[in-house]
Coordinates of C-alpha atoms and ligand atoms in Angstrom, one line a residue:
X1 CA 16.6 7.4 -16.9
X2 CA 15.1 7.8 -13.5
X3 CA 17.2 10.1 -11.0
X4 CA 18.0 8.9 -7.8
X5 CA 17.4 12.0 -5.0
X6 CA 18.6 12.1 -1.5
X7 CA 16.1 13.5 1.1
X8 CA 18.3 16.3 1.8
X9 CA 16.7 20.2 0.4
X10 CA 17.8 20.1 -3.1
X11 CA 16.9 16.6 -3.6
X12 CA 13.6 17.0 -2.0
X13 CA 13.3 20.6 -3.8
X14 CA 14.2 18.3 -7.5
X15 CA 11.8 15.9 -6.7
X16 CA 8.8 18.6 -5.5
X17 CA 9.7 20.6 -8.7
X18 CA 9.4 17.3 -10.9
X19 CA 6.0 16.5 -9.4
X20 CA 4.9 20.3 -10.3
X21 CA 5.8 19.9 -13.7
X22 CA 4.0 16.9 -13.7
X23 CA 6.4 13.9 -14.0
X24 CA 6.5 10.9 -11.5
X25 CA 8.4 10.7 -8.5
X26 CA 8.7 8.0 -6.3
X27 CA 9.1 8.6 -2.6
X28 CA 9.0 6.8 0.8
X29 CA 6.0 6.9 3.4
X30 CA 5.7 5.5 6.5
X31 CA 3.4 2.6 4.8
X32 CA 5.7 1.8 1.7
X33 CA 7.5 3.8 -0.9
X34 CA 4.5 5.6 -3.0
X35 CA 4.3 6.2 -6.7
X36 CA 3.7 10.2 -6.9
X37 CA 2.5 12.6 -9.3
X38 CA 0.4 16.2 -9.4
X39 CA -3.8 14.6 -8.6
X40 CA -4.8 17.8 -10.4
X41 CA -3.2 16.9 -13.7
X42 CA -4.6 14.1 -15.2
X43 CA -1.8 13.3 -18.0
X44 CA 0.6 13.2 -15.1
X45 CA -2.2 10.6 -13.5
X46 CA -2.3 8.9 -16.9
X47 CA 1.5 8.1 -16.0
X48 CA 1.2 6.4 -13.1
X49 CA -1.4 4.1 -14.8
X50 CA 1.2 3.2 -17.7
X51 CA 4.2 3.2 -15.6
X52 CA 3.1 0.7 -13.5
X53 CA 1.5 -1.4 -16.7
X54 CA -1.7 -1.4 -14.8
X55 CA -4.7 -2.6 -17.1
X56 CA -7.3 -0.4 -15.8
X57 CA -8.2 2.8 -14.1
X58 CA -8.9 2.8 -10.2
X59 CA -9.0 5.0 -7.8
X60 CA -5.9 6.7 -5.9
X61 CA -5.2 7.8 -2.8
X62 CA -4.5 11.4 -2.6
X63 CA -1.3 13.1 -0.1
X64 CA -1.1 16.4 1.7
X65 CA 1.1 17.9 4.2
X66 CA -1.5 18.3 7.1
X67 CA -5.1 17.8 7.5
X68 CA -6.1 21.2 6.7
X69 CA -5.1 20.9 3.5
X70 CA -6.3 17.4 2.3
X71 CA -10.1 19.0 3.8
X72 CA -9.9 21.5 1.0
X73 CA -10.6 18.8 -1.2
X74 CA -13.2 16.3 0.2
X75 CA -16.1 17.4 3.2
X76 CA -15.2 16.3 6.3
X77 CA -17.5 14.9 8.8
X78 CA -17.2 14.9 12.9
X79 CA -15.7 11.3 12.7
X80 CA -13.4 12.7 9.8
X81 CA -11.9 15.3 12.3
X82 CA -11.7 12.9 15.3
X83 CA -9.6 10.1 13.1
X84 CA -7.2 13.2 11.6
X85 CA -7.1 14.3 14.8
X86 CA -6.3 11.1 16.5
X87 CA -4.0 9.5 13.4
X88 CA -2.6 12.0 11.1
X89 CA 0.0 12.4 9.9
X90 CA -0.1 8.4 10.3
X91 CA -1.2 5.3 8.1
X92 CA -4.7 6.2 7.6
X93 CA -6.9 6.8 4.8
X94 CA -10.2 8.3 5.0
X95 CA -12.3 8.4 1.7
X96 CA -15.2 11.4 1.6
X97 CA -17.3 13.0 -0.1
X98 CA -15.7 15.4 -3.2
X99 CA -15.4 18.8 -2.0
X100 CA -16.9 21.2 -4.3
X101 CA -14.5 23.1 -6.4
X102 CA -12.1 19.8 -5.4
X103 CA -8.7 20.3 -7.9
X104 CA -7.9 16.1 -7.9
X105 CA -8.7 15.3 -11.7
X106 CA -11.2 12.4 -12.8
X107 CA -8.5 10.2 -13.8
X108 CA -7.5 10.0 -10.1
X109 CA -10.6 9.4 -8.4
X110 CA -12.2 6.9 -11.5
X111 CA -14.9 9.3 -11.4
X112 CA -16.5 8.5 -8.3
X113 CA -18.3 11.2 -5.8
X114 CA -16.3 10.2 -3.5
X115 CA -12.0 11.0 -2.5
X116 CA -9.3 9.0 -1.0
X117 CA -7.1 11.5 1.5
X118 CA -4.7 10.8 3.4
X119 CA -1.4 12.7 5.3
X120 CA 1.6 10.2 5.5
X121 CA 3.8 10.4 8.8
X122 CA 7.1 10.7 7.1
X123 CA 9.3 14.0 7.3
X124 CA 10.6 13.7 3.8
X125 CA 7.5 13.3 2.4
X126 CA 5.8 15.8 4.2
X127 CA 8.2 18.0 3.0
X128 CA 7.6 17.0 -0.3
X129 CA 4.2 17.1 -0.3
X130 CA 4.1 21.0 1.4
X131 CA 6.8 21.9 -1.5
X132 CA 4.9 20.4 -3.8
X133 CA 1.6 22.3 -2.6
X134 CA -1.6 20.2 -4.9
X135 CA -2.4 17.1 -3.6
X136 CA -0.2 14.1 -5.0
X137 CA -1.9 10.7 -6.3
X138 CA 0.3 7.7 -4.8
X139 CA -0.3 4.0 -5.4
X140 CA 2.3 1.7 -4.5
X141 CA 5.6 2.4 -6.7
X142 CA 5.6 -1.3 -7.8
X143 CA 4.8 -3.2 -11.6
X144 CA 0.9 -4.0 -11.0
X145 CA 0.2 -6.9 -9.0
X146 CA 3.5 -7.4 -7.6
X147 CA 5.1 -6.7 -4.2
X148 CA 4.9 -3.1 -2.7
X149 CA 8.3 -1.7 -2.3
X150 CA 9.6 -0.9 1.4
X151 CA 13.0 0.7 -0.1
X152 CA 14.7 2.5 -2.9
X153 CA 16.1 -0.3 -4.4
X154 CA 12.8 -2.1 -4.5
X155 CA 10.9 0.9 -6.6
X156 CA 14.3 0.9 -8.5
X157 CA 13.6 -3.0 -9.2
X158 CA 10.0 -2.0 -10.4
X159 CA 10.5 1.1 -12.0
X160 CA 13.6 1.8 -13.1
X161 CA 13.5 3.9 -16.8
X162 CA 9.5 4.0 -16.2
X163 CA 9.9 7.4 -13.9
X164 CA 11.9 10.3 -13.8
X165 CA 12.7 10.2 -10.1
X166 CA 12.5 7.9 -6.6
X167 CA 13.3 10.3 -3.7
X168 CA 15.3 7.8 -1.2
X169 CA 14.1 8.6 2.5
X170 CA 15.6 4.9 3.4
X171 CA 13.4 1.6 4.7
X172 CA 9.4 2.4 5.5
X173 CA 9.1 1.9 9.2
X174 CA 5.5 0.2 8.9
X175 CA 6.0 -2.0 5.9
X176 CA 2.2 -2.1 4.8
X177 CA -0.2 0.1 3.2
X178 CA -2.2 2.5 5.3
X179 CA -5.8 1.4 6.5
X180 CA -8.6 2.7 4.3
X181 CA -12.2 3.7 6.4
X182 CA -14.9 4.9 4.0
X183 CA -16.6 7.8 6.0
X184 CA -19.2 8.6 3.3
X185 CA -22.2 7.8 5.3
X186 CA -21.5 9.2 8.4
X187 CA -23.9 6.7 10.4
X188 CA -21.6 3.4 9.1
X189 CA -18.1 4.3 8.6
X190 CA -17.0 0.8 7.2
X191 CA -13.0 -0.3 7.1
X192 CA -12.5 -1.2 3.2
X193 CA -8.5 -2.4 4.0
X194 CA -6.5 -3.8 6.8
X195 CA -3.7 -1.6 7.2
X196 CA -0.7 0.1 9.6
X197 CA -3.7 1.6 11.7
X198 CA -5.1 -1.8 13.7
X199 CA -8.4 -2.3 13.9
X200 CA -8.4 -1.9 17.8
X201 CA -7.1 1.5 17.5
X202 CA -9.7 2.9 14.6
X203 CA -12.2 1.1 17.3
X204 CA -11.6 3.0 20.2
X205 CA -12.4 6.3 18.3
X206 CA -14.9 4.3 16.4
X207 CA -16.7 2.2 18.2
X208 CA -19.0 1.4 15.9
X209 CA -16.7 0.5 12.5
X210 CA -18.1 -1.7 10.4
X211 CA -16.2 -4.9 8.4
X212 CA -17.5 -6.0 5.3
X213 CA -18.0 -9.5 5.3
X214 CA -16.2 -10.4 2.2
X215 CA -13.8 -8.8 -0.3
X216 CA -16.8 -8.7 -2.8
X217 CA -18.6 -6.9 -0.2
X218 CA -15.4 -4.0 -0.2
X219 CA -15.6 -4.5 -4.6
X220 CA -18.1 -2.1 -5.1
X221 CA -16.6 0.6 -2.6
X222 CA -13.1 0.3 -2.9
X223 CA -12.8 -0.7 -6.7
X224 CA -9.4 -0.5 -6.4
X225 CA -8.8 -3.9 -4.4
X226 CA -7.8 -6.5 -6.6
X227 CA -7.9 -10.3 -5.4
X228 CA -4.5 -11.4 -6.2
X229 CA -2.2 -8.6 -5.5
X230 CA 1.1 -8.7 -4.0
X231 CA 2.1 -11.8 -5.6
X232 CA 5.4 -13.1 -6.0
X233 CA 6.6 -15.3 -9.2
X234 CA 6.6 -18.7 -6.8
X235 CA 2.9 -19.7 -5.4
X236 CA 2.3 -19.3 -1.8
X237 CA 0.5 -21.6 0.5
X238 CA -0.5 -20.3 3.7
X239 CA -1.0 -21.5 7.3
X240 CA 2.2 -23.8 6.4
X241 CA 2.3 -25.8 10.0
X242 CA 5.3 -27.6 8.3
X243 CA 7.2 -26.8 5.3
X244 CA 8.7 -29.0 2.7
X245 CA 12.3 -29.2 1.0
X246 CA 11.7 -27.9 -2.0
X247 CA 9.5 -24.9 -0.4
X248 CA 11.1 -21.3 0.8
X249 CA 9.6 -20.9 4.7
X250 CA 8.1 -17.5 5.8
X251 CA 8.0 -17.8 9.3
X252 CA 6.8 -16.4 12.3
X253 CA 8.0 -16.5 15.8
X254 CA 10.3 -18.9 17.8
X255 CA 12.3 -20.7 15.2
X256 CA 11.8 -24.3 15.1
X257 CA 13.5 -26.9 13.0
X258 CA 12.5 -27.1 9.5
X259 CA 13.1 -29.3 6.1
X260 CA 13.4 -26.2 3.7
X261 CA 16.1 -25.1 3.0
X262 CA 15.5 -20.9 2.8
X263 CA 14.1 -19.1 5.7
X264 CA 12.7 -15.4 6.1
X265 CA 11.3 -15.3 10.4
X266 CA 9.0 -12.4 9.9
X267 CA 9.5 -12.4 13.7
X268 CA 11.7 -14.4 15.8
X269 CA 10.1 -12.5 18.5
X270 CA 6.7 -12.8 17.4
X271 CA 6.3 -8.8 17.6
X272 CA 3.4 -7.9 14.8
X273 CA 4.8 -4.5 14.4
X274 CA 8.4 -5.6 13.0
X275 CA 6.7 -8.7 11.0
X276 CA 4.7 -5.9 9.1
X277 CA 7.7 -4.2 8.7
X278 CA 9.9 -7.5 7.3
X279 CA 6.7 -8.8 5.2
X280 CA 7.5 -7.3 1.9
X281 CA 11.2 -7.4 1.7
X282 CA 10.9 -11.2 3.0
X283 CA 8.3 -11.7 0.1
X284 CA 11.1 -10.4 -2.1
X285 CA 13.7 -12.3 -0.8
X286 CA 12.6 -15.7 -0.6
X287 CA 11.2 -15.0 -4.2
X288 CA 14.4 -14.4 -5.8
X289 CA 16.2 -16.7 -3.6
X290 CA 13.8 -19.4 -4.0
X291 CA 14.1 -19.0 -7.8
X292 CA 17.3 -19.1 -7.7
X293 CA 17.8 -22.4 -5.8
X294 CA 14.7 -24.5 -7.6
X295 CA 11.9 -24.0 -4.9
X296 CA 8.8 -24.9 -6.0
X297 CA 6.4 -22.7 -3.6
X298 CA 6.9 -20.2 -0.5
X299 CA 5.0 -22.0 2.9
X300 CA 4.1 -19.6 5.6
X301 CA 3.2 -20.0 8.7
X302 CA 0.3 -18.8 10.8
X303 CA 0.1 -15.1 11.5
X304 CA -1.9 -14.1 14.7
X305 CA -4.7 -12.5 14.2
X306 CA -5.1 -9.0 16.0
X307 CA -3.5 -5.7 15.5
X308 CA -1.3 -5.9 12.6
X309 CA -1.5 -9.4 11.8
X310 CA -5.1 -8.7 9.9
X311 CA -3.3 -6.2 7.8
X312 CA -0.1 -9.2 7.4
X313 CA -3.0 -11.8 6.3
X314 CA -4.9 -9.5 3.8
X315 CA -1.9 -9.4 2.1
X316 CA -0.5 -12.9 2.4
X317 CA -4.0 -14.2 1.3
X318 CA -3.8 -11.5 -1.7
X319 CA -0.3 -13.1 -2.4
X320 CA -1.5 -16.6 -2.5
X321 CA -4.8 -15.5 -4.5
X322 CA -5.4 -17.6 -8.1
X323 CA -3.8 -15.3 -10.8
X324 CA -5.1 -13.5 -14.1
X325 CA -3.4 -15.8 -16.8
X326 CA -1.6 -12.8 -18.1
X327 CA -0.1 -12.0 -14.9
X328 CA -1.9 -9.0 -14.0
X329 CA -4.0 -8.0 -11.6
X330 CA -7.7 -8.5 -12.0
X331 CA -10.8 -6.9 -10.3
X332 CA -12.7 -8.6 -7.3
X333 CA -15.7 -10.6 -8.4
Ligands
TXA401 O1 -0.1 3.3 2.4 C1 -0.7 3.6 1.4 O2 -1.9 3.9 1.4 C2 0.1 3.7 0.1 C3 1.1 4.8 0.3 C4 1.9 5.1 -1.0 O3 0.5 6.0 0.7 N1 -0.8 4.0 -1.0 C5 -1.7 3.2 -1.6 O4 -2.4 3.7 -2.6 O5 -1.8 2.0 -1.2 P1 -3.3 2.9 -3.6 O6 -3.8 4.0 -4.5 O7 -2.7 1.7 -4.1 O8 -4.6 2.5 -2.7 C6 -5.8 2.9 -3.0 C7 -6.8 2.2 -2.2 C8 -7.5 1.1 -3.0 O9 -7.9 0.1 -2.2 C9 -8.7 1.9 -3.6 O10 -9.7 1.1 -4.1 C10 -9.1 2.7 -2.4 O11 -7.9 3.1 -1.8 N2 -9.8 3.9 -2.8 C11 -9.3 5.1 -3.4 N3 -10.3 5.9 -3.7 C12 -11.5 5.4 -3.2 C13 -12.8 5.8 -3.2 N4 -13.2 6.9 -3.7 N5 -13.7 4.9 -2.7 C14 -13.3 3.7 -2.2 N6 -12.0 3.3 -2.1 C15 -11.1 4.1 -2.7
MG402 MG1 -0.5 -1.4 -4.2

């Protein structure tokens, strides 16, 4: 049975004392709804892994209440403290070197020198996180492969019976994952994912960020980046400039006449910001409405590309990406 909590003290003192004892909470972020449990503990790490029927290890990102706390466990460097400074708590990760002494268990980081650390700007979850007091591994709290979840009922969709407890702090206000820079060599801090942080603001404290060319370029780095991710049961086709009757229409900006028959406007407005927002639930609900009425595919449109709309495409190309034939994820070539 998994509990429902409310983010009100005792639900977020349940859920903090569930994480302790080293169950599996799920709980809201600005970014999307996060699968938690205790980093330290690696049988409570083990859980995430079989919860979310993921084939293999990777690495996770680990949560904290503030900076100071998240820099007990990996070694900061001057650009470290100038992206905390200028982003936390916000939807950035920062992966380091392991901190000697570091408490996040093996199992957590895949065994690699380096740590994934990040502070979420969300007041339940920082409140969470403090009670909680160890740093808390988090992947997305969705089955692996499939769409992150942006609400309660989404990890509920996922998860439910898999984990003792989501902790409901309502809709996640960015709608995608947070943006993962890999400050282990100091002299080429690298960005390994799109995410909630844009690229023009990482740039204008780091000017001199470095893009990998191609996702097998980020395999070796960021193990945990799996081609086709985020994918819905219908096939996507992207950069749709017209869509067909018997597709489901993601669309972006001024609505314009279309032949199918289902539509999800990321943005009528053609604001980036509330597209990221809508992406995930609209992936959802043309899925299962597109099912339902016998559409063959989900078209979408063109998404701009600057500010949040390279975070929007990573993921819509992830979504569209050739899948493992047993319908989980598979690692990058
Ligand atoms: O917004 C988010 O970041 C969400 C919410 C719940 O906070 N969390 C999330 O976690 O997306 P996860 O564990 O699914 O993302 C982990 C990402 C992967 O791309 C993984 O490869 C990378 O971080 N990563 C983790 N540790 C790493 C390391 N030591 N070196 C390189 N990449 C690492
Ligand atoms: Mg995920």
């Amino acid at each position: 049975m998994t509990r429902r909590l409310d983010a009100t003290q005792s639900g977020i003192a349940t859920a903090a004392s569930i994480l302790r004892a080293g169950g599996l909470v799920a709980f809201g972020t600005e970014t999307v709804y996060g699968l938690g449990a205790d980093a330290s503990q690696p049988q409570a790490v083990a859980r995430i892994f079989e919860a979310k029927n993921r084939p293999r290890f990777n690495p996770l990102i680990s949560h904290f209440a503030n900076a100071q706390a998240a820099f007990t466990q990996v070694v900061p460097n001057a650009m470290a403290h100038r992206l905390a400074q200028a982003f936390w708590p916000g939807p950035l990760t920062l992966i380091l070197p392991r901190a000697p002494g570091a408490s996040i268990s093996d199992l957590a980081a895949d065994g690699l020198a380096s740590l994934a650390v990040r502070v979420p700007a969300n007041a339940t979850a920082l409140a969470l996180l403090e009670q909680a007091d160890r740093p808390i591994a988090a992947p997305s709290a969705n089955r692996s492969g499939r769409i992150s979840p942006v609400d309660a009922a989404h990890v509920l969709e996922e998860l439910d019976g898999r984990i003792d407890a989501v902790l409901d702090s309502g809709p996640c206000t960015v709608g995608v994952e947070s943006t993962v820079v890999d400050l282990t060599d100091p002299n080429t801090p690298t960005l390994l994912r799109p995410g909630g942080i844009t690229l023009e603001e990482l740039a204008a404290i780091c000017p001199h960020i470095s893009l990998p060319q191609t996702t097998s370029d980020v395999a070796p780095h960021s193990p945990g980046r799996m081609v086709s991710h985020y994918a819905p049961h219908l096939p996507v086709r992207l950069n749709a400039l017209q869509a067909q009757p018997d597709e489901a229409l993601l669309a972006f900006g001024a609505t314009r006449p279309t032949l199918a028959p289902l539509v999800w406007n990321l943005s009528a407005a053609g604001n980036l910001e509330e597209a990221a927002a809508r992406l995930f639930t609209g992936l959802r609900t043309l899925d299962r409405e597109g099912q339902a009425l016998g559409l063959r595919r989900i078209a979408v449109q063109p998404i701009p590309q600057h500010g949040l709309g390279r975070a929007i495409q990573d993921r819509l190309n992830r979504a569209a990406a050739p899948r493992p034939q047993d319908g989980t994820e598979d690692m990058a070539p």
